[in-house]
Every structure is written in C-alpha cells, then in structure tokens.
Coordinates of C-alpha atoms and ligand atoms in Angstrom, one line a residue:
M16 CA 134.0 89.5 131.7
P17 CA 130.9 91.6 131.2
M18 CA 130.3 91.4 135.4
M19 CA 133.9 92.5 135.8
F20 CA 133.1 95.4 133.5
A21 CA 130.0 96.0 135.5
A22 CA 131.6 96.0 139.0
D23 CA 134.1 98.7 137.4
R24 CA 130.8 101.2 136.7
L25 CA 130.1 100.8 140.3
G26 CA 133.4 101.2 141.5
A27 CA 132.6 97.8 143.3
K28 CA 135.0 94.8 143.7
D29 CA 133.9 91.8 141.8
R30 CA 134.0 89.7 145.0
G31 CA 131.1 92.1 146.1
C32 CA 129.3 92.0 143.0
V33 CA 129.7 87.9 142.4
S34 CA 128.2 87.0 146.0
G35 CA 125.5 89.9 146.3
H36 CA 122.6 90.2 143.6
R37 CA 121.9 93.8 144.6
L38 CA 125.1 95.0 143.8
T39 CA 125.2 92.8 140.7
V40 CA 121.6 94.5 139.4
E41 CA 123.0 97.9 140.4
A42 CA 126.1 97.2 138.3
Q43 CA 123.9 96.1 135.7
I44 CA 121.7 99.1 135.7
R45 CA 125.0 101.6 135.7
T46 CA 126.3 99.9 132.7
W47 CA 122.8 100.4 131.0
E48 CA 122.6 104.3 131.7
A49 CA 126.1 104.9 130.4
F50 CA 126.2 102.7 127.3
G51 CA 122.3 102.2 126.4
C52 CA 123.2 98.6 126.4
G53 CA 122.6 95.7 128.6
H54 CA 124.0 92.4 129.0
V55 CA 123.1 89.2 130.8
S56 CA 126.5 87.8 132.3
E57 CA 125.2 86.0 135.4
I58 CA 122.7 83.7 133.5
S59 CA 125.6 82.1 132.2
D60 CA 127.7 82.0 135.2
P61 CA 128.9 78.4 135.5
T62 CA 130.9 79.1 139.1
R63 CA 128.0 80.2 140.7
E64 CA 125.8 77.5 139.2
G65 CA 128.6 75.2 140.1
A66 CA 128.6 76.8 143.8
D67 CA 124.9 76.1 144.1
L68 CA 125.5 72.7 143.4
G69 CA 128.4 72.3 145.9
A70 CA 131.3 73.0 143.8
A71 CA 134.4 74.2 145.9
V72 CA 135.1 78.0 144.8
A73 CA 138.1 80.2 145.5
R74 CA 136.9 83.7 146.0
F75 CA 139.1 86.9 145.1
D76 CA 138.5 90.8 145.5
D77 CA 139.6 91.3 142.0
R78 CA 138.9 88.9 139.7
L79 CA 135.7 86.2 139.4
P80 CA 135.9 83.4 141.4
P81 CA 137.3 80.0 139.7
I82 CA 135.9 76.8 140.8
I83 CA 139.1 74.8 142.6
E84 CA 139.6 72.1 140.1
G85 CA 141.5 69.7 142.5
Q86 CA 138.3 69.4 144.5
A87 CA 135.9 68.9 141.5
F88 CA 134.2 65.5 141.3
A89 CA 135.6 65.0 137.9
H90 CA 139.2 66.2 136.9
H91 CA 139.6 67.7 133.6
R92 CA 140.9 71.1 132.9
P93 CA 138.4 73.2 130.6
R94 CA 139.9 73.0 126.9
A95 CA 140.9 76.3 125.3
D96 CA 138.1 76.2 122.8
N97 CA 135.4 75.9 125.3
I98 CA 136.6 79.4 127.0
G99 CA 136.8 80.6 123.2
L100 CA 133.2 79.2 122.9
R101 CA 132.1 80.9 126.2
T102 CA 133.6 84.3 125.1
L103 CA 131.9 83.9 121.7
L104 CA 128.7 83.3 123.4
L105 CA 128.7 86.3 125.5
T106 CA 129.6 88.4 122.9
I107 CA 126.3 87.3 121.2
I108 CA 124.4 87.7 123.8
A109 CA 125.5 91.4 124.4
A110 CA 125.4 92.2 120.7
A111 CA 121.8 90.9 120.5
G112 CA 121.0 93.3 123.7
C113 CA 122.1 96.1 121.7
C114 CA 120.3 95.2 118.6
A115 CA 117.0 94.9 120.6
Q116 CA 117.6 98.7 121.3
A117 CA 118.4 99.7 117.7
P118 CA 116.4 101.9 115.9
L119 CA 113.9 100.7 113.8
P120 CA 114.1 101.2 109.6
G121 CA 113.4 105.0 109.0
Q122 CA 114.7 106.4 112.3
A123 CA 118.2 107.0 111.4
L124 CA 118.1 110.8 111.1
P125 CA 118.6 112.3 114.5
Q126 CA 116.7 115.5 113.3
A127 CA 113.8 113.4 112.6
L128 CA 113.1 112.5 116.1
F129 CA 112.3 114.3 119.0
A130 CA 114.4 114.4 122.5
L131 CA 112.4 112.7 125.4
R132 CA 112.2 116.3 126.9
E133 CA 110.8 118.1 123.7
M134 CA 108.0 115.6 123.9
D135 CA 105.0 116.0 126.7
M136 CA 102.0 114.0 125.4
H137 CA 100.1 114.7 128.6
L138 CA 99.6 118.4 129.5
H139 CA 96.5 119.7 131.1
A140 CA 95.6 123.1 129.7
G141 CA 91.7 123.5 130.5
F142 CA 89.7 123.9 133.9
E143 CA 92.7 123.3 136.2
R144 CA 94.8 126.2 134.4
Q145 CA 95.9 128.7 136.7
V146 CA 97.2 131.2 134.3
D147 CA 96.1 132.3 130.9
M148 CA 96.9 130.0 128.1
N149 CA 100.1 131.9 126.7
A150 CA 101.7 131.9 130.0
W151 CA 101.0 128.5 130.6
I152 CA 102.4 127.3 127.3
D153 CA 105.4 129.9 127.4
L154 CA 106.4 127.9 130.7
A155 CA 106.5 124.6 128.9
V156 CA 108.3 126.1 125.9
A157 CA 110.7 127.8 128.1
D158 CA 111.6 124.4 129.6
G159 CA 112.4 122.8 126.1
R160 CA 108.7 121.4 124.8
R161 CA 108.2 121.2 121.0
V162 CA 105.3 118.8 120.9
L163 CA 102.4 118.9 123.2
V164 CA 99.4 116.9 123.6
L165 CA 97.1 119.4 125.4
L166 CA 94.0 118.0 127.2
D167 CA 91.7 118.4 130.1
H168 CA 89.7 115.7 132.2
L169 CA 86.4 115.0 130.1
E170 CA 84.2 114.6 133.2
L171 CA 84.8 118.4 134.2
Y172 CA 82.5 119.5 131.3
R173 CA 79.4 117.8 133.0
P174 CA 77.3 119.2 135.7
S175 CA 79.2 118.9 139.0
R176 CA 80.5 121.0 141.9
K177 CA 84.2 120.4 141.1
A178 CA 84.3 122.3 137.8
R179 CA 83.1 125.3 139.6
E180 CA 85.8 125.7 141.7
Y181 CA 88.4 126.1 138.6
K182 CA 89.7 129.6 137.6
A183 CA 90.0 129.2 133.8
G184 CA 86.0 128.3 133.6
Y185 CA 84.8 126.8 130.7
P186 CA 81.0 126.4 129.3
L187 CA 79.7 122.7 130.5
G188 CA 78.8 120.4 127.9
S189 CA 79.3 120.7 123.9
E190 CA 79.9 124.5 124.0
G191 CA 82.7 123.9 126.5
H192 CA 84.5 121.2 124.3
K193 CA 84.5 123.4 121.5
A194 CA 85.5 126.5 123.2
L195 CA 88.7 124.1 124.7
M196 CA 89.4 122.8 121.1
A197 CA 89.1 126.1 119.8
D198 CA 91.9 127.8 122.4
F199 CA 94.0 124.5 121.6
D200 CA 93.8 125.5 117.8
G201 CA 95.1 129.0 119.0
V202 CA 98.0 127.3 120.6
A203 CA 98.6 125.6 117.5
K204 CA 99.1 128.5 115.4
R205 CA 102.3 129.3 117.4
P206 CA 105.8 129.1 115.8
G207 CA 107.9 126.7 116.7
L208 CA 105.4 124.2 118.4
I209 CA 103.6 121.1 117.4
V210 CA 100.1 120.7 119.3
F211 CA 97.9 117.8 119.3
K212 CA 94.4 118.0 120.9
G213 CA 93.3 115.2 123.6
W214 CA 90.9 114.2 126.4
E215 CA 91.9 112.6 129.4
I216 CA 89.0 110.0 130.2
F217 CA 88.5 108.4 133.3
E218 CA 88.9 104.6 132.9
G219 CA 85.5 103.4 134.3
E220 CA 83.9 104.8 131.5
L221 CA 85.4 101.9 129.5
D222 CA 82.9 99.9 131.6
T223 CA 79.8 102.2 132.0
G224 CA 79.7 103.8 128.2
V225 CA 81.6 106.9 126.6
E226 CA 80.3 110.1 125.2
S227 CA 80.9 110.1 121.2
E228 CA 80.7 113.6 120.6
P229 CA 83.8 115.1 122.5
M230 CA 85.8 112.0 121.5
R231 CA 85.5 112.7 118.0
L232 CA 87.4 116.4 118.5
A233 CA 90.3 114.7 119.6
D234 CA 93.3 113.8 118.2
V235 CA 94.6 111.5 120.7
I236 CA 92.6 110.2 123.7
G237 CA 94.3 109.3 127.0
W238 CA 92.5 106.8 129.6
H239 CA 93.1 107.7 133.2
I240 CA 94.1 104.9 135.4
S241 CA 92.9 105.8 138.7
P242 CA 94.5 104.9 142.2
N243 CA 91.2 105.8 143.4
S244 CA 89.1 103.3 142.0
E245 CA 87.5 100.8 144.3
G246 CA 89.4 97.4 144.9
N247 CA 93.0 96.6 144.5
A248 CA 95.9 98.9 143.2
P249 CA 96.3 98.5 139.1
D250 CA 97.9 95.6 138.3
G251 CA 99.0 93.3 135.3
R252 CA 95.4 91.6 135.2
S253 CA 93.2 95.2 135.4
L254 CA 95.7 96.8 133.0
I255 CA 95.3 93.5 130.8
K256 CA 91.6 94.2 130.9
R257 CA 91.7 97.8 130.2
V258 CA 94.1 97.4 127.1
R259 CA 91.4 94.9 125.8
Q260 CA 88.7 97.5 125.9
I261 CA 90.7 100.2 124.7
K262 CA 91.4 98.2 121.6
E263 CA 87.8 97.6 120.9
I264 CA 86.8 101.1 121.6
Q265 CA 89.4 102.4 119.1
K266 CA 87.8 100.6 116.5
T267 CA 84.9 103.3 116.6
F268 CA 87.5 106.4 117.6
P269 CA 90.3 105.6 115.3
V270 CA 92.8 107.6 117.2
P271 CA 95.6 107.0 118.9
M272 CA 95.0 106.1 122.3
I273 CA 97.3 106.2 125.7
V274 CA 96.8 104.1 128.9
F275 CA 97.7 107.2 131.3
H276 CA 100.1 106.4 134.4
P277 CA 99.4 102.9 135.2
F278 CA 102.6 102.1 137.2
D279 CA 102.7 105.2 139.4
M280 CA 99.2 104.9 140.3
R281 CA 99.9 101.3 141.6
L282 CA 102.9 102.7 143.4
E283 CA 100.7 105.6 145.0
K284 CA 97.8 103.3 146.2
V285 CA 100.3 100.7 147.5
Q286 CA 102.0 103.1 149.4
R287 CA 98.7 104.8 150.6
A288 CA 97.5 101.6 151.8
A289 CA 100.5 100.8 153.9
R290 CA 100.3 104.2 155.7
L291 CA 96.6 103.3 156.3
Q292 CA 98.0 100.1 158.2
G293 CA 100.7 102.1 160.0
R294 CA 103.2 100.2 158.1
E295 CA 106.6 102.2 157.3
L296 CA 107.1 102.7 153.5
K297 CA 110.5 101.3 153.8
T298 CA 109.4 98.1 154.8
L299 CA 107.6 97.5 151.7
T300 CA 109.7 95.0 149.2
A301 CA 109.7 95.2 145.3
A302 CA 107.3 92.2 145.4
D303 CA 104.9 94.5 147.2
Y304 CA 105.3 97.1 144.4
R305 CA 105.7 94.6 141.7
F306 CA 102.7 95.2 138.8
F307 CA 103.0 91.9 136.9
Q308 CA 102.4 88.2 137.9
P309 CA 104.6 85.6 135.5
G310 CA 103.2 85.4 132.2
E311 CA 101.5 88.9 131.9
Q312 CA 104.1 90.9 130.6
Q313 CA 103.8 88.6 127.7
E314 CA 100.2 88.7 127.5
L315 CA 100.4 92.4 127.5
I316 CA 103.4 92.4 124.9
G317 CA 101.0 90.3 122.7
L318 CA 98.2 92.7 123.0
L319 CA 100.3 96.0 122.5
A320 CA 103.3 95.4 120.2
G321 CA 102.6 96.8 116.8
S322 CA 99.1 98.8 117.9
S323 CA 98.3 102.2 118.3
V324 CA 97.7 102.0 122.1
Y325 CA 100.6 103.4 124.2
I326 CA 101.5 103.5 127.8
E327 CA 102.6 106.6 129.7
I328 CA 105.8 107.0 131.7
G329 CA 105.0 110.2 133.3
N330 CA 107.2 112.7 135.4
S331 CA 106.1 110.9 138.8
T332 CA 108.3 108.3 137.9
A333 CA 111.3 110.5 138.9
R334 CA 109.9 110.8 142.3
Y335 CA 109.6 107.0 142.7
F336 CA 112.9 106.4 141.1
Q337 CA 114.5 107.9 144.0
D338 CA 113.5 105.1 146.0
P339 CA 115.9 102.0 145.2
V340 CA 112.8 99.5 145.7
C341 CA 110.3 101.4 143.6
R342 CA 112.9 101.6 141.0
Q343 CA 113.8 97.7 141.2
A344 CA 110.4 97.1 140.7
L345 CA 109.4 99.8 138.0
I346 CA 112.4 98.4 136.1
A347 CA 111.4 94.9 136.3
D348 CA 107.9 95.5 135.2
I349 CA 108.4 97.9 132.3
R350 CA 111.9 97.1 130.7
P351 CA 110.6 93.7 129.4
L352 CA 107.7 95.5 127.7
A353 CA 109.8 98.0 125.9
E354 CA 112.3 95.2 125.0
G355 CA 108.8 93.2 123.7
G356 CA 107.8 96.4 121.4
V357 CA 105.2 98.1 123.7
Q358 CA 105.2 101.6 123.0
F359 CA 105.8 104.4 125.7
T360 CA 105.0 108.1 125.8
A361 CA 107.0 111.0 127.6
S362 CA 105.0 113.5 129.5
T363 CA 104.6 115.5 132.6
D364 CA 101.1 115.4 133.3
N365 CA 101.3 118.8 134.6
H366 CA 98.2 120.3 136.1
S367 CA 99.3 123.1 138.0
L368 CA 102.2 126.1 138.3
A369 CA 103.6 124.1 141.3
N370 CA 103.8 120.8 138.9
A371 CA 105.4 122.8 136.1
R372 CA 108.5 124.1 138.7
I373 CA 109.2 120.2 138.9
P374 CA 112.0 119.6 136.3
F375 CA 111.1 117.2 133.4
R376 CA 114.2 115.1 133.0
P377 CA 112.6 111.8 131.6
E378 CA 116.1 110.7 130.5
E379 CA 116.9 109.9 134.2
Y380 CA 114.2 107.3 134.4
D381 CA 113.2 106.2 130.5
H382 CA 116.9 105.0 129.9
A383 CA 117.0 102.7 132.9
L384 CA 113.3 101.6 131.8
G385 CA 114.4 100.8 128.5
V386 CA 112.2 103.4 127.1
T387 CA 114.1 105.2 124.0
V388 CA 113.6 108.2 122.0
F389 CA 113.1 106.0 118.8
N390 CA 110.4 104.2 121.1
T391 CA 108.7 107.2 122.1
N392 CA 108.6 108.9 118.9
T393 CA 106.3 106.4 117.3
I394 CA 103.1 108.1 118.6
V395 CA 104.3 111.5 117.4
R396 CA 105.0 110.1 114.0
E397 CA 101.8 108.4 113.8
L398 CA 99.9 111.7 115.1
L399 CA 101.9 113.6 112.1
A400 CA 100.9 111.1 109.8
L401 CA 97.2 111.3 110.3
R402 CA 97.8 115.0 110.2
A403 CA 99.3 115.1 107.0
R404 CA 96.9 112.4 105.6
R405 CA 93.6 114.3 106.6
A406 CA 95.5 117.6 105.3
A407 CA 96.3 116.3 101.7
L408 CA 93.5 114.0 101.2
R409 CA 90.7 115.5 103.1
D410 CA 89.3 112.1 104.0
Ligands
ZN23 ZN1 96.3 113.8 134.0

C-alpha cells in the first residue's frame, strides 16, 4: 500500500516501481518531500523476496504483483488476520518514521523557530568582502536572513601574499582580529538581526596547533574541511578523526563548533580527480561519491548526537542535487545521520557578490536529507542561551 501510494507521487505505474529500484527510490524521495514523512515499504515486501527465492509472480501495471498461489510449493491461502497484521506493521513503521522527525520537547511554537532560509551560520564578512559591510549585510537581509554567523578565514590575518590581494583590508594579527570583531559588533546593533561572531579555521590546525587569542573572541568556530588537503577526498574515516579532535579542543574553547562543508568538499574532489583522469563525470557512480563505509555513520552518530558539534549543509549542496547520482549519494550519507540525532546547520558560505546572487533555498535539499527546521535551530538556541547566560550572570 505505501509503495502504491509512493508510485502515485511519481505518476508511475506500480509495475515500474516494483521492478526497478531507481523508480522505487525516487518515489520514496518524492513522498518524503511532499509530506516530510518516509516509509520503508520495500523492506517488508514478501512478493519481491518470494520472487528472489523462485516463487512465480504475476505482474500488473496498476496493482502490486501477487504470488501465483497455484504454483506455490505449499498450497495455503493467507489468512485474513495475517493481512491485517501486515497492514498494522506497515502502519506502525510509517508512524515511527514520522515520530523520528517530530519536534523535540519545547519546539512546538513555530514563532520560536527560525525558518531554514532565515539562518546563515557561515557568512564571510572580512577580508574577501567586495562591498562595505552595510551593503553586504543588506543583501543577506533582503533575501530573508534573520540570524547570521559572521566570520572570516583566520589564516588571512597572518603574514601572506593572499591577504594583501583583498579589498576590505584589515590589519594583520591581533589588531586585525579585534577590528573585525568590532565591525561585527557594529552589525549586531542593526534592528531585526541576530548576529554571532565566528572564525573559519583550516582543519590542518587541529593537527599542527591552534592560535588561542582570536579563538577566544568568537561565539562559534567552524572548521574548514578542505578539498585541497593532500591525500584522498574527505570521507567517513577522516571526518570521524576530525570530530574526535574537535570534541577534544572544545574542552579548551567551550563554544559551539561546526564542521564546515565535509560532504560537498568530497564531491568536489571526486569530480576534480575524475576530470584530471579524463573521465566523464556522468560515468561516476553513487558508490564513487559515497562518503561513508558500513558502520561509520553509526560511529559518527555515537560521537555527535547530543554534542555541541554540528555539521554544515551549505548552499553548494543545491548544485550537486541537480545531479541525480550525487543526490542519491548525499541522501544515503546524510539522512541516517539526521535521523540518528546529528545536528546540522543551514548556511550560504557566501564570500562574494557572485555568491550572493545564487538563490538560497535550503528547503529544496534539506527536506530530502532529513535536515529539519527543528534540527537546524538547535545551534541558534544554544548560542542564544550562552549569550543570555553571559549577559545575566556575567560569568
Ligand atoms: Zn567558508
């Protein structure tokens, strides 16, 4: 029944959905997108399992395939209460799927939550800014943003050629850190906007050591997972290693921390490697893109669920979602994490005016990934609670 319902979402014949896994998966995704609720009908499809074991099955366009009883090894008709039991089980499974997505206690008032599009937990507003601060923030506000994490790449404040190429220009070192944070404090005075201050720090500093002084000025710290690091593209093992390091360093710097863009950086690097080999991107499979090996998602859920370390789902996800193979891999990688209690952030990662012209419609991918408004509001609530506590208790 749920499978027929899902086939309807797709306008497909049941027969196609039953015999082709791609249509089945697509039908499930459409159902999720339409209702925010998934189901797992094929897992308990006895006809399919029976057919795999050699049972004779009749195929119809408009209803599910029955086993041909007359050709069964053991002749007995299913009893009415068995059918009832199966329906009950399917209902329970579907309901459990919905409950897993239900808001946590204390998240029932829509007014107490920010919509996905209202949050940008990764907006560059330092060295790389191409216009003055107010004009830059105006663009975000005009597109609906209400909560911002303003930040910059910390390494730009160290002596290097790169920093001098940019227009905004801040002093290097400690003077630059303070000037940037003072600019962010200025933005925070704007009515109708909630602003948090942050840094984006290269993941390699988790290995080589961090710079403490600027980190103590930040409300939140994001770790830049890079596609340019040596070695393989980011994957389950490297992410688990980074998360362990981040949880360790968070003991010294007790602020919420975000793992920036691990999933899209893998896709970027996998595609880049394919191009270098002269391989056409359309020959890449979901397995080439898949981030996790078996067991790694569970390990990550164990580390992250209930912690103050978040994973970013940035706006470049929209681009990869246009490719059905990338989309399939992203859903397989991210959805079980969301359902297992890992918390995510919504963000643009905008650096430039060109970035700001790309529409920010996180619901178009977050719904399919199982990343909900409730999930993504957790970090905002935590940051607001920390701020309120500091203001009230001055500790
Ligand atoms: Zn960034």
